[in-house]
Coordinates of C-alpha atoms and ligand atoms in Angstrom, one line a residue:
M1 CA 79.0 108.3 69.4
V2 CA 76.4 110.2 71.3
A3 CA 73.7 108.0 72.9
C4 CA 70.5 108.3 71.0
L5 CA 67.0 106.7 71.2
S6 CA 68.2 103.6 69.4
S7 CA 71.2 103.0 71.6
K8 CA 71.2 99.5 73.1
V9 CA 72.6 99.3 76.6
L10 CA 73.2 96.0 78.4
L11 CA 73.1 96.1 82.2
V12 CA 74.7 93.3 84.2
G13 CA 73.2 92.6 87.6
G14 CA 69.8 92.1 89.2
G15 CA 69.9 93.9 92.6
G16 CA 68.5 97.2 93.9
R17 CA 71.4 99.2 92.6
E18 CA 70.9 97.8 89.1
D19 CA 67.1 98.5 89.3
A20 CA 68.1 102.2 89.9
I21 CA 70.6 102.1 87.0
A22 CA 68.0 100.5 84.7
R23 CA 65.5 103.3 85.4
Q24 CA 68.1 105.9 84.5
I25 CA 69.1 104.1 81.3
T26 CA 65.4 103.8 80.1
A27 CA 64.6 107.4 81.2
S28 CA 67.4 108.5 78.8
G29 CA 65.6 106.8 76.0
A30 CA 68.1 104.0 75.5
E31 CA 66.9 100.4 75.0
L32 CA 67.7 98.3 78.0
F33 CA 69.0 94.7 77.8
S34 CA 69.8 92.9 81.0
A35 CA 71.7 89.9 82.2
L36 CA 70.9 88.9 85.8
K37 CA 70.6 85.9 88.0
N38 CA 67.2 86.6 89.5
R39 CA 63.9 87.4 88.0
N40 CA 63.9 91.0 89.3
P41 CA 60.4 92.2 88.2
S42 CA 61.3 95.9 87.9
I43 CA 64.4 95.3 85.7
I44 CA 62.7 92.7 83.6
A45 CA 59.7 95.0 83.0
R46 CA 62.0 97.7 81.7
S47 CA 64.1 95.4 79.5
R48 CA 63.6 94.8 75.9
E49 CA 65.2 91.4 76.4
Y50 CA 66.8 89.8 79.3
L51 CA 69.1 86.8 80.0
I52 CA 68.8 84.9 83.3
V53 CA 72.3 83.7 83.8
D54 CA 75.0 83.1 86.4
E55 CA 76.5 86.7 86.4
L56 CA 80.0 85.2 86.5
D57 CA 79.4 83.4 83.2
Y58 CA 81.1 86.0 81.1
P59 CA 81.1 84.1 77.8
A60 CA 77.3 83.7 78.0
I61 CA 76.9 87.4 78.7
A62 CA 79.4 88.5 76.0
N63 CA 77.5 86.3 73.5
F64 CA 74.2 87.8 74.5
A65 CA 75.7 91.3 74.0
V66 CA 77.0 90.4 70.6
S67 CA 73.9 88.6 69.3
R68 CA 71.7 91.5 70.3
G69 CA 73.9 94.2 68.8
V70 CA 74.5 95.9 72.1
D71 CA 76.4 99.3 71.9
L72 CA 77.5 99.6 75.5
V73 CA 77.6 97.5 78.6
F74 CA 77.4 98.7 82.2
I75 CA 78.4 96.3 85.0
G76 CA 76.7 96.7 88.4
P77 CA 78.1 94.0 90.9
D78 CA 81.7 93.8 92.0
P79 CA 82.2 90.0 91.5
V80 CA 81.5 90.5 87.8
L81 CA 84.4 93.1 87.6
D82 CA 86.7 90.3 88.7
T83 CA 85.9 88.3 85.5
P84 CA 87.3 88.9 82.0
L85 CA 83.8 90.2 80.9
A86 CA 84.8 93.9 80.4
D87 CA 88.0 93.0 78.5
S88 CA 86.3 90.4 76.3
L89 CA 83.5 92.9 75.3
M90 CA 86.1 95.6 74.5
E91 CA 88.0 93.1 72.3
K92 CA 84.7 92.5 70.4
G93 CA 84.4 96.2 69.8
I94 CA 81.6 96.8 72.4
K95 CA 82.0 99.9 74.6
V96 CA 82.1 99.3 78.3
A97 CA 81.4 102.0 80.9
S98 CA 83.0 100.0 83.7
P99 CA 86.7 99.2 84.4
S100 CA 88.8 96.5 82.8
R101 CA 89.7 93.6 85.1
R102 CA 93.2 95.0 85.7
A103 CA 91.8 98.4 86.6
A104 CA 89.1 96.9 88.9
K105 CA 92.0 95.5 90.9
I106 CA 91.8 98.8 92.8
E107 CA 88.8 97.1 94.5
T108 CA 89.4 93.4 94.0
S109 CA 92.8 93.5 95.7
K110 CA 93.0 95.7 98.9
A111 CA 96.7 94.9 99.0
Y112 CA 97.2 96.4 95.5
M113 CA 95.2 99.5 96.5
R114 CA 97.4 100.1 99.6
D115 CA 100.6 99.5 97.7
L116 CA 99.6 101.9 94.9
M117 CA 98.7 104.6 97.3
D118 CA 102.0 104.0 99.1
R119 CA 104.2 104.0 96.0
Y120 CA 102.7 107.2 94.7
R121 CA 102.6 108.8 98.2
I122 CA 98.9 109.6 97.9
Q123 CA 97.4 111.2 101.0
G124 CA 94.8 109.4 103.0
N125 CA 96.6 106.1 103.1
I126 CA 96.9 104.2 106.4
E127 CA 99.4 101.8 107.9
S128 CA 98.9 98.3 106.7
H129 CA 100.7 95.0 106.8
L130 CA 100.3 92.3 104.2
V131 CA 101.0 89.2 106.2
S132 CA 101.9 85.8 104.6
G133 CA 103.4 84.0 107.6
H134 CA 102.1 82.8 110.9
D135 CA 105.1 84.1 112.8
E136 CA 104.5 87.7 111.7
L137 CA 100.8 87.4 112.5
E138 CA 101.7 86.2 116.0
K139 CA 104.1 89.1 116.4
L140 CA 101.7 91.7 115.2
I141 CA 98.5 90.6 116.8
L142 CA 99.3 88.4 119.8
N143 CA 102.5 90.2 120.9
G144 CA 101.8 93.6 119.5
T145 CA 100.1 96.7 120.9
E146 CA 98.4 98.2 117.8
E147 CA 94.7 97.5 117.0
Y148 CA 93.9 96.4 113.4
A149 CA 91.1 95.9 111.0
V150 CA 91.6 92.3 109.7
K151 CA 90.7 92.0 106.0
P152 CA 90.8 89.3 103.4
I153 CA 92.6 90.7 100.2
G154 CA 89.7 90.1 97.8
L155 CA 86.0 90.8 97.6
T156 CA 84.0 90.0 100.7
G157 CA 80.5 91.4 99.9
G158 CA 81.0 93.8 102.8
K159 CA 81.0 90.9 105.3
G160 CA 84.6 89.8 105.6
V161 CA 86.2 92.8 107.4
K162 CA 86.4 92.5 111.2
V163 CA 87.9 95.2 113.5
M164 CA 89.6 94.6 116.8
G165 CA 87.6 96.1 119.6
I166 CA 84.4 95.9 117.5
Q167 CA 83.7 92.5 115.9
L168 CA 86.8 91.0 117.4
S169 CA 86.8 91.3 121.2
G170 CA 90.3 90.3 122.2
R171 CA 93.8 89.6 120.7
P172 CA 93.3 85.8 120.7
E173 CA 90.0 86.2 118.8
A174 CA 91.6 88.6 116.3
Y175 CA 94.5 86.2 115.9
E176 CA 92.2 83.2 115.2
Y177 CA 90.2 85.2 112.6
A178 CA 93.4 86.4 110.8
R179 CA 94.8 82.9 111.0
E180 CA 91.7 81.5 109.4
I181 CA 92.0 84.0 106.5
L182 CA 95.8 83.3 106.2
S183 CA 95.3 79.5 106.0
R184 CA 92.5 79.9 103.4
D185 CA 94.0 82.6 101.2
G186 CA 97.7 82.5 101.9
Q187 CA 97.7 86.2 102.8
V188 CA 95.8 88.5 105.2
L189 CA 95.8 92.3 105.4
L190 CA 96.1 94.1 108.8
E191 CA 95.2 97.7 108.6
E192 CA 95.6 100.3 111.3
R193 CA 92.3 100.8 113.2
I194 CA 91.0 104.3 112.6
S195 CA 87.9 105.9 113.9
G196 CA 85.5 108.7 112.8
E197 CA 82.4 109.0 110.6
E198 CA 82.5 107.0 107.4
F199 CA 81.3 108.6 104.1
S200 CA 81.1 107.5 100.5
Q201 CA 82.3 109.7 97.6
M202 CA 81.4 108.4 94.2
V203 CA 82.6 109.9 90.9
F204 CA 82.0 109.2 87.3
T205 CA 85.3 109.1 85.5
D206 CA 86.8 108.5 82.0
G207 CA 90.2 107.9 83.6
T208 CA 91.2 111.6 83.7
H209 CA 88.1 113.8 84.3
V210 CA 85.7 113.3 87.2
I211 CA 82.1 114.3 87.9
P212 CA 81.5 114.0 91.7
M213 CA 78.2 112.7 93.0
P214 CA 76.6 113.8 96.3
L215 CA 78.2 112.5 99.5
A216 CA 76.5 109.5 101.1
Q217 CA 76.7 107.5 104.2
D218 CA 76.1 103.7 104.4
F219 CA 74.9 101.8 107.4
K220 CA 76.6 98.4 107.3
R221 CA 75.7 96.9 110.7
A222 CA 72.7 94.6 110.8
Y223 CA 71.0 96.0 113.9
E224 CA 69.8 99.4 115.2
G225 CA 72.3 101.6 116.9
D226 CA 75.0 100.2 114.6
Q227 CA 75.2 96.9 116.3
G228 CA 75.6 93.3 115.1
P229 CA 77.4 91.8 112.1
N230 CA 78.4 93.7 109.0
T231 CA 76.1 93.3 106.0
G232 CA 76.2 94.5 102.4
G233 CA 74.5 97.7 103.8
M234 CA 71.2 98.1 105.6
G235 CA 70.5 101.6 104.3
S236 CA 72.0 105.0 103.5
I237 CA 71.5 108.7 103.5
T238 CA 72.4 111.8 101.5
D239 CA 71.7 115.4 102.4
R240 CA 70.0 118.3 100.6
D241 CA 73.2 120.2 100.0
H242 CA 75.0 117.1 98.7
Q243 CA 77.4 117.3 101.7
L244 CA 76.8 115.5 105.0
P245 CA 76.3 117.3 108.3
F246 CA 79.5 115.7 109.8
V247 CA 81.8 116.1 106.8
D248 CA 83.2 119.6 106.2
S249 CA 83.8 120.9 102.7
Q250 CA 87.6 120.8 103.1
T251 CA 87.4 117.1 104.0
R252 CA 85.3 116.5 100.9
E253 CA 87.7 118.4 98.7
K254 CA 90.6 116.3 100.0
S255 CA 88.7 113.1 99.3
L256 CA 88.1 114.2 95.7
S257 CA 91.8 115.1 95.4
I258 CA 92.7 111.6 96.7
L259 CA 90.5 110.0 94.1
S260 CA 92.1 112.2 91.3
S261 CA 95.6 111.1 92.5
I262 CA 94.6 107.5 92.4
L263 CA 93.3 107.9 88.9
G264 CA 96.6 109.6 87.9
A265 CA 98.6 106.8 89.4
M266 CA 96.5 104.2 87.6
R267 CA 97.1 106.1 84.2
T268 CA 100.8 106.1 84.9
E269 CA 100.7 102.4 85.7
G270 CA 99.1 101.7 82.3
T271 CA 95.7 100.7 83.8
P272 CA 93.5 103.7 83.4
F273 CA 90.2 103.5 85.2
V274 CA 86.9 104.1 83.4
G275 CA 83.6 103.9 85.2
V276 CA 82.2 104.8 88.6
M277 CA 84.9 105.0 91.3
Y278 CA 83.6 104.8 94.8
G279 CA 85.8 106.0 97.6
Q280 CA 84.8 104.9 101.1
F281 CA 86.5 107.3 103.5
M282 CA 86.7 108.0 107.2
A283 CA 86.7 111.6 108.4
T284 CA 89.4 111.7 111.0
R285 CA 91.1 114.6 112.8
E286 CA 94.0 114.2 110.3
G287 CA 91.7 114.5 107.3
P288 CA 90.0 111.8 105.2
K289 CA 91.5 108.4 105.3
V290 CA 90.8 105.7 102.7
V291 CA 88.9 102.7 104.0
E292 CA 88.4 101.1 100.6
I293 CA 88.3 102.1 96.9
N294 CA 85.6 100.4 94.9
A295 CA 85.2 100.1 91.1
R296 CA 81.4 100.5 90.8
F297 CA 78.3 102.2 92.2
A298 CA 77.9 101.6 95.9
D299 CA 74.9 99.6 97.0
P300 CA 72.9 101.1 98.7
E301 CA 74.4 104.6 98.4
G302 CA 74.3 104.5 94.6
I303 CA 70.5 104.1 94.8
N304 CA 70.2 107.3 96.8
V305 CA 72.1 109.4 94.3
L306 CA 70.5 107.8 91.3
S307 CA 67.1 108.7 92.8
I308 CA 67.8 112.4 92.6
M309 CA 69.6 112.4 89.3
D310 CA 68.1 114.2 86.3
G311 CA 69.4 114.5 82.8
D312 CA 70.8 112.1 80.2
F313 CA 72.5 109.2 82.0
A314 CA 72.9 107.1 78.9
E315 CA 74.8 109.9 77.2
L316 CA 77.0 110.4 80.3
I317 CA 78.0 106.7 80.3
F318 CA 78.7 106.6 76.6
S319 CA 81.0 109.7 77.0
M320 CA 82.7 108.0 79.9
A321 CA 83.3 104.8 77.9
E322 CA 84.6 106.9 75.0
G323 CA 87.2 108.7 77.2
N324 CA 85.5 112.0 76.7
L325 CA 83.4 112.5 79.8
R326 CA 80.6 115.1 79.5
N327 CA 78.4 116.1 82.3
T328 CA 74.8 115.6 81.1
V329 CA 73.2 115.0 84.5
N330 CA 72.5 117.0 87.6
F331 CA 71.4 116.1 91.1
R332 CA 68.3 117.6 92.7
K333 CA 68.8 119.4 96.0
M334 CA 66.9 117.0 98.1
A335 CA 67.8 114.8 101.1
T336 CA 67.3 111.0 100.7
V337 CA 67.0 108.1 103.1
L338 CA 67.1 104.5 101.9
K339 CA 66.1 101.6 104.1
Y340 CA 66.5 98.0 102.9
I341 CA 63.9 95.5 103.7
V342 CA 65.6 92.2 104.3
P343 CA 64.6 88.7 105.4
P344 CA 64.6 88.1 109.2
G345 CA 68.1 86.9 110.3
Y346 CA 69.9 88.6 107.4
G347 CA 73.6 88.9 108.2
T348 CA 73.7 85.6 110.1
N349 CA 70.9 83.1 109.3
P350 CA 68.4 84.6 106.9
A351 CA 64.9 83.1 106.6
P352 CA 63.6 83.9 103.2
G353 CA 59.9 84.2 102.6
T354 CA 57.3 86.1 100.5
L355 CA 56.4 89.8 100.5
E356 CA 53.2 91.4 99.3
I357 CA 53.4 95.0 98.1
D358 CA 50.4 97.3 97.8
S359 CA 49.9 98.9 94.4
G360 CA 50.5 102.6 93.9
L361 CA 53.1 102.8 96.7
E362 CA 55.5 105.0 94.7
T363 CA 55.0 108.8 94.7
D364 CA 57.3 111.7 93.7
K365 CA 58.7 111.5 97.3
L366 CA 59.0 107.7 97.7
M367 CA 60.7 105.2 95.4
L368 CA 60.6 101.4 95.7
Y369 CA 63.4 99.4 94.2
Y370 CA 63.5 95.7 93.8
A371 CA 66.7 93.9 94.9
A372 CA 67.7 90.2 95.3
V373 CA 64.1 89.0 94.7
S374 CA 62.2 87.2 92.0
G375 CA 58.5 87.5 91.3
T376 CA 56.0 90.2 90.3
M377 CA 55.8 93.9 91.2
N378 CA 53.2 93.0 93.9
R379 CA 54.5 89.7 95.2
V380 CA 58.2 88.8 95.5
N381 CA 60.1 85.8 96.9
M382 CA 63.1 86.9 99.0
S383 CA 66.5 85.1 98.7
G384 CA 68.8 85.3 101.7
S385 CA 69.8 88.8 100.8
R386 CA 68.4 92.3 100.6
A387 CA 64.9 92.3 99.1
L388 CA 63.4 95.8 98.6
A389 CA 64.8 99.3 99.0
L390 CA 62.5 102.2 100.0
V391 CA 63.9 105.6 99.4
G392 CA 62.3 108.8 100.8
L393 CA 63.1 112.2 99.3
A394 CA 62.5 115.4 101.3
E395 CA 63.9 118.7 102.5
S396 CA 65.8 117.0 105.3
I397 CA 67.2 113.6 106.2
C398 CA 64.7 113.2 109.1
Q399 CA 61.7 114.0 106.9
A400 CA 63.0 111.5 104.3
S401 CA 63.2 108.9 107.0
D402 CA 59.6 109.6 108.1
I403 CA 58.4 109.2 104.5
V404 CA 60.0 105.7 104.4
E405 CA 58.5 104.8 107.8
A406 CA 55.0 105.8 106.6
A407 CA 55.3 103.5 103.6
L408 CA 56.3 100.4 105.5
P409 CA 52.8 99.3 106.4
K410 CA 52.1 98.9 102.6
I411 CA 54.6 96.0 102.5
H412 CA 53.3 92.8 104.1
G413 CA 55.2 89.8 105.2
N414 CA 57.9 88.7 107.6
Y415 CA 60.8 91.1 107.2
Y416 CA 63.4 93.2 109.1
V417 CA 64.3 96.9 108.5
R418 CA 66.5 99.3 110.5
H419 CA 64.1 102.0 111.6
D420 CA 66.8 104.1 113.1
I421 CA 68.5 105.1 109.8
G422 CA 68.1 108.8 109.2
S423 CA 65.9 109.2 112.4
R424 CA 66.1 112.5 114.4
E425 CA 67.8 110.7 117.3
M426 CA 70.5 109.2 115.1
M427 CA 71.2 112.5 113.2
E428 CA 71.3 114.5 116.5
K429 CA 73.9 112.0 117.9
K430 CA 76.0 112.2 114.8
I431 CA 76.0 116.0 114.7
R432 CA 76.8 116.3 118.5
R433 CA 79.7 113.8 118.2
P434 CA 83.1 115.7 118.7
Ligands
LIG501 N1 78.1 100.3 100.4 C1 78.9 99.1 100.4 C2 79.3 98.6 99.1 O1 78.7 98.9 98.1 O2 80.3 97.9 99.0

């Protein structure tokens, strides 16, 4: 079926990423239905009908889809992929442009992802140890010489990974953190510590074919200069040529080939992956290394790429769900910078409050997306999470950053934003780095 004006698409999720997806669905002429936990004013304004719901309550969401005669469902947030929602919709004959629960395991179990890459000898994998006993933990961390990234196996909202020498200052601290995860989850993953610039490569896929999106970089640390605790992501950049100044084209090609190999392995395993696959890579001297593979649009990087996407997004996601991927979109040649406005203390002890937003803030060079907020387009209540995303579009990353900075005085209230994302100083440092 080709998406047409009467197609009904249900979007699950109420964050900034979902606001950007909602705009693309309605711009394609499809009718938007939404299921979300917060009263996101932008998504609600675009929806023909919406359901305020715990996003993990898959029977309620599936019933809503069936009762409204929805043709296709698109899932935004990762925790929803770890419920039986996609499978139960498919059993009811509803198309889903997101992975089944088993295919989403590529994100929801970091141990599965490492094991799959290992078994199929896919390039870009790194040394890892899945530890389930205290003695082994002691041997590797307290008595070992290697440095590790210490990770829970499952979803962490970007906040559970801690790296020795960065968030974990000595072996005893690393051991304590790993022991805490082991005692709670029964397992902990220790991955070889690697260094380099991280980049995000997202693709649309029907399980076999891929359509790459522009490269992006996410800034996870809470404070300027990449300091402080990890967060869900404070902002992100893409460049005019859809590359990044610190990722050469060979590295990008290799990262795409790694994603294709993972898709091939998943087909062989009998769990073909349909949806957006988001590879988070590190550019190292030995080529791109896989940091994580995710089963959805990145947030925030997905918002950057959706902001420069033209064409028929609804048709693309229908073709993806039908196993017959067709490229019906293209990305404008513009640089983008996204900065998230968050409550003060976000990342540790957030202090939610209210934000007032001047009317008429959006232009053809500046987008304003609503994230984990409830309220109206001019006045929102923040939760403890990311509130608003401002995206500047320009000829260069630095100019796009300036566009966002110029718009900040139009948002009133007590908030925090990382001004350094995409600044000249930051970009010069990144390009100079050997
Ligand atoms: N960009 C971080 C994430 O979406 O997980």
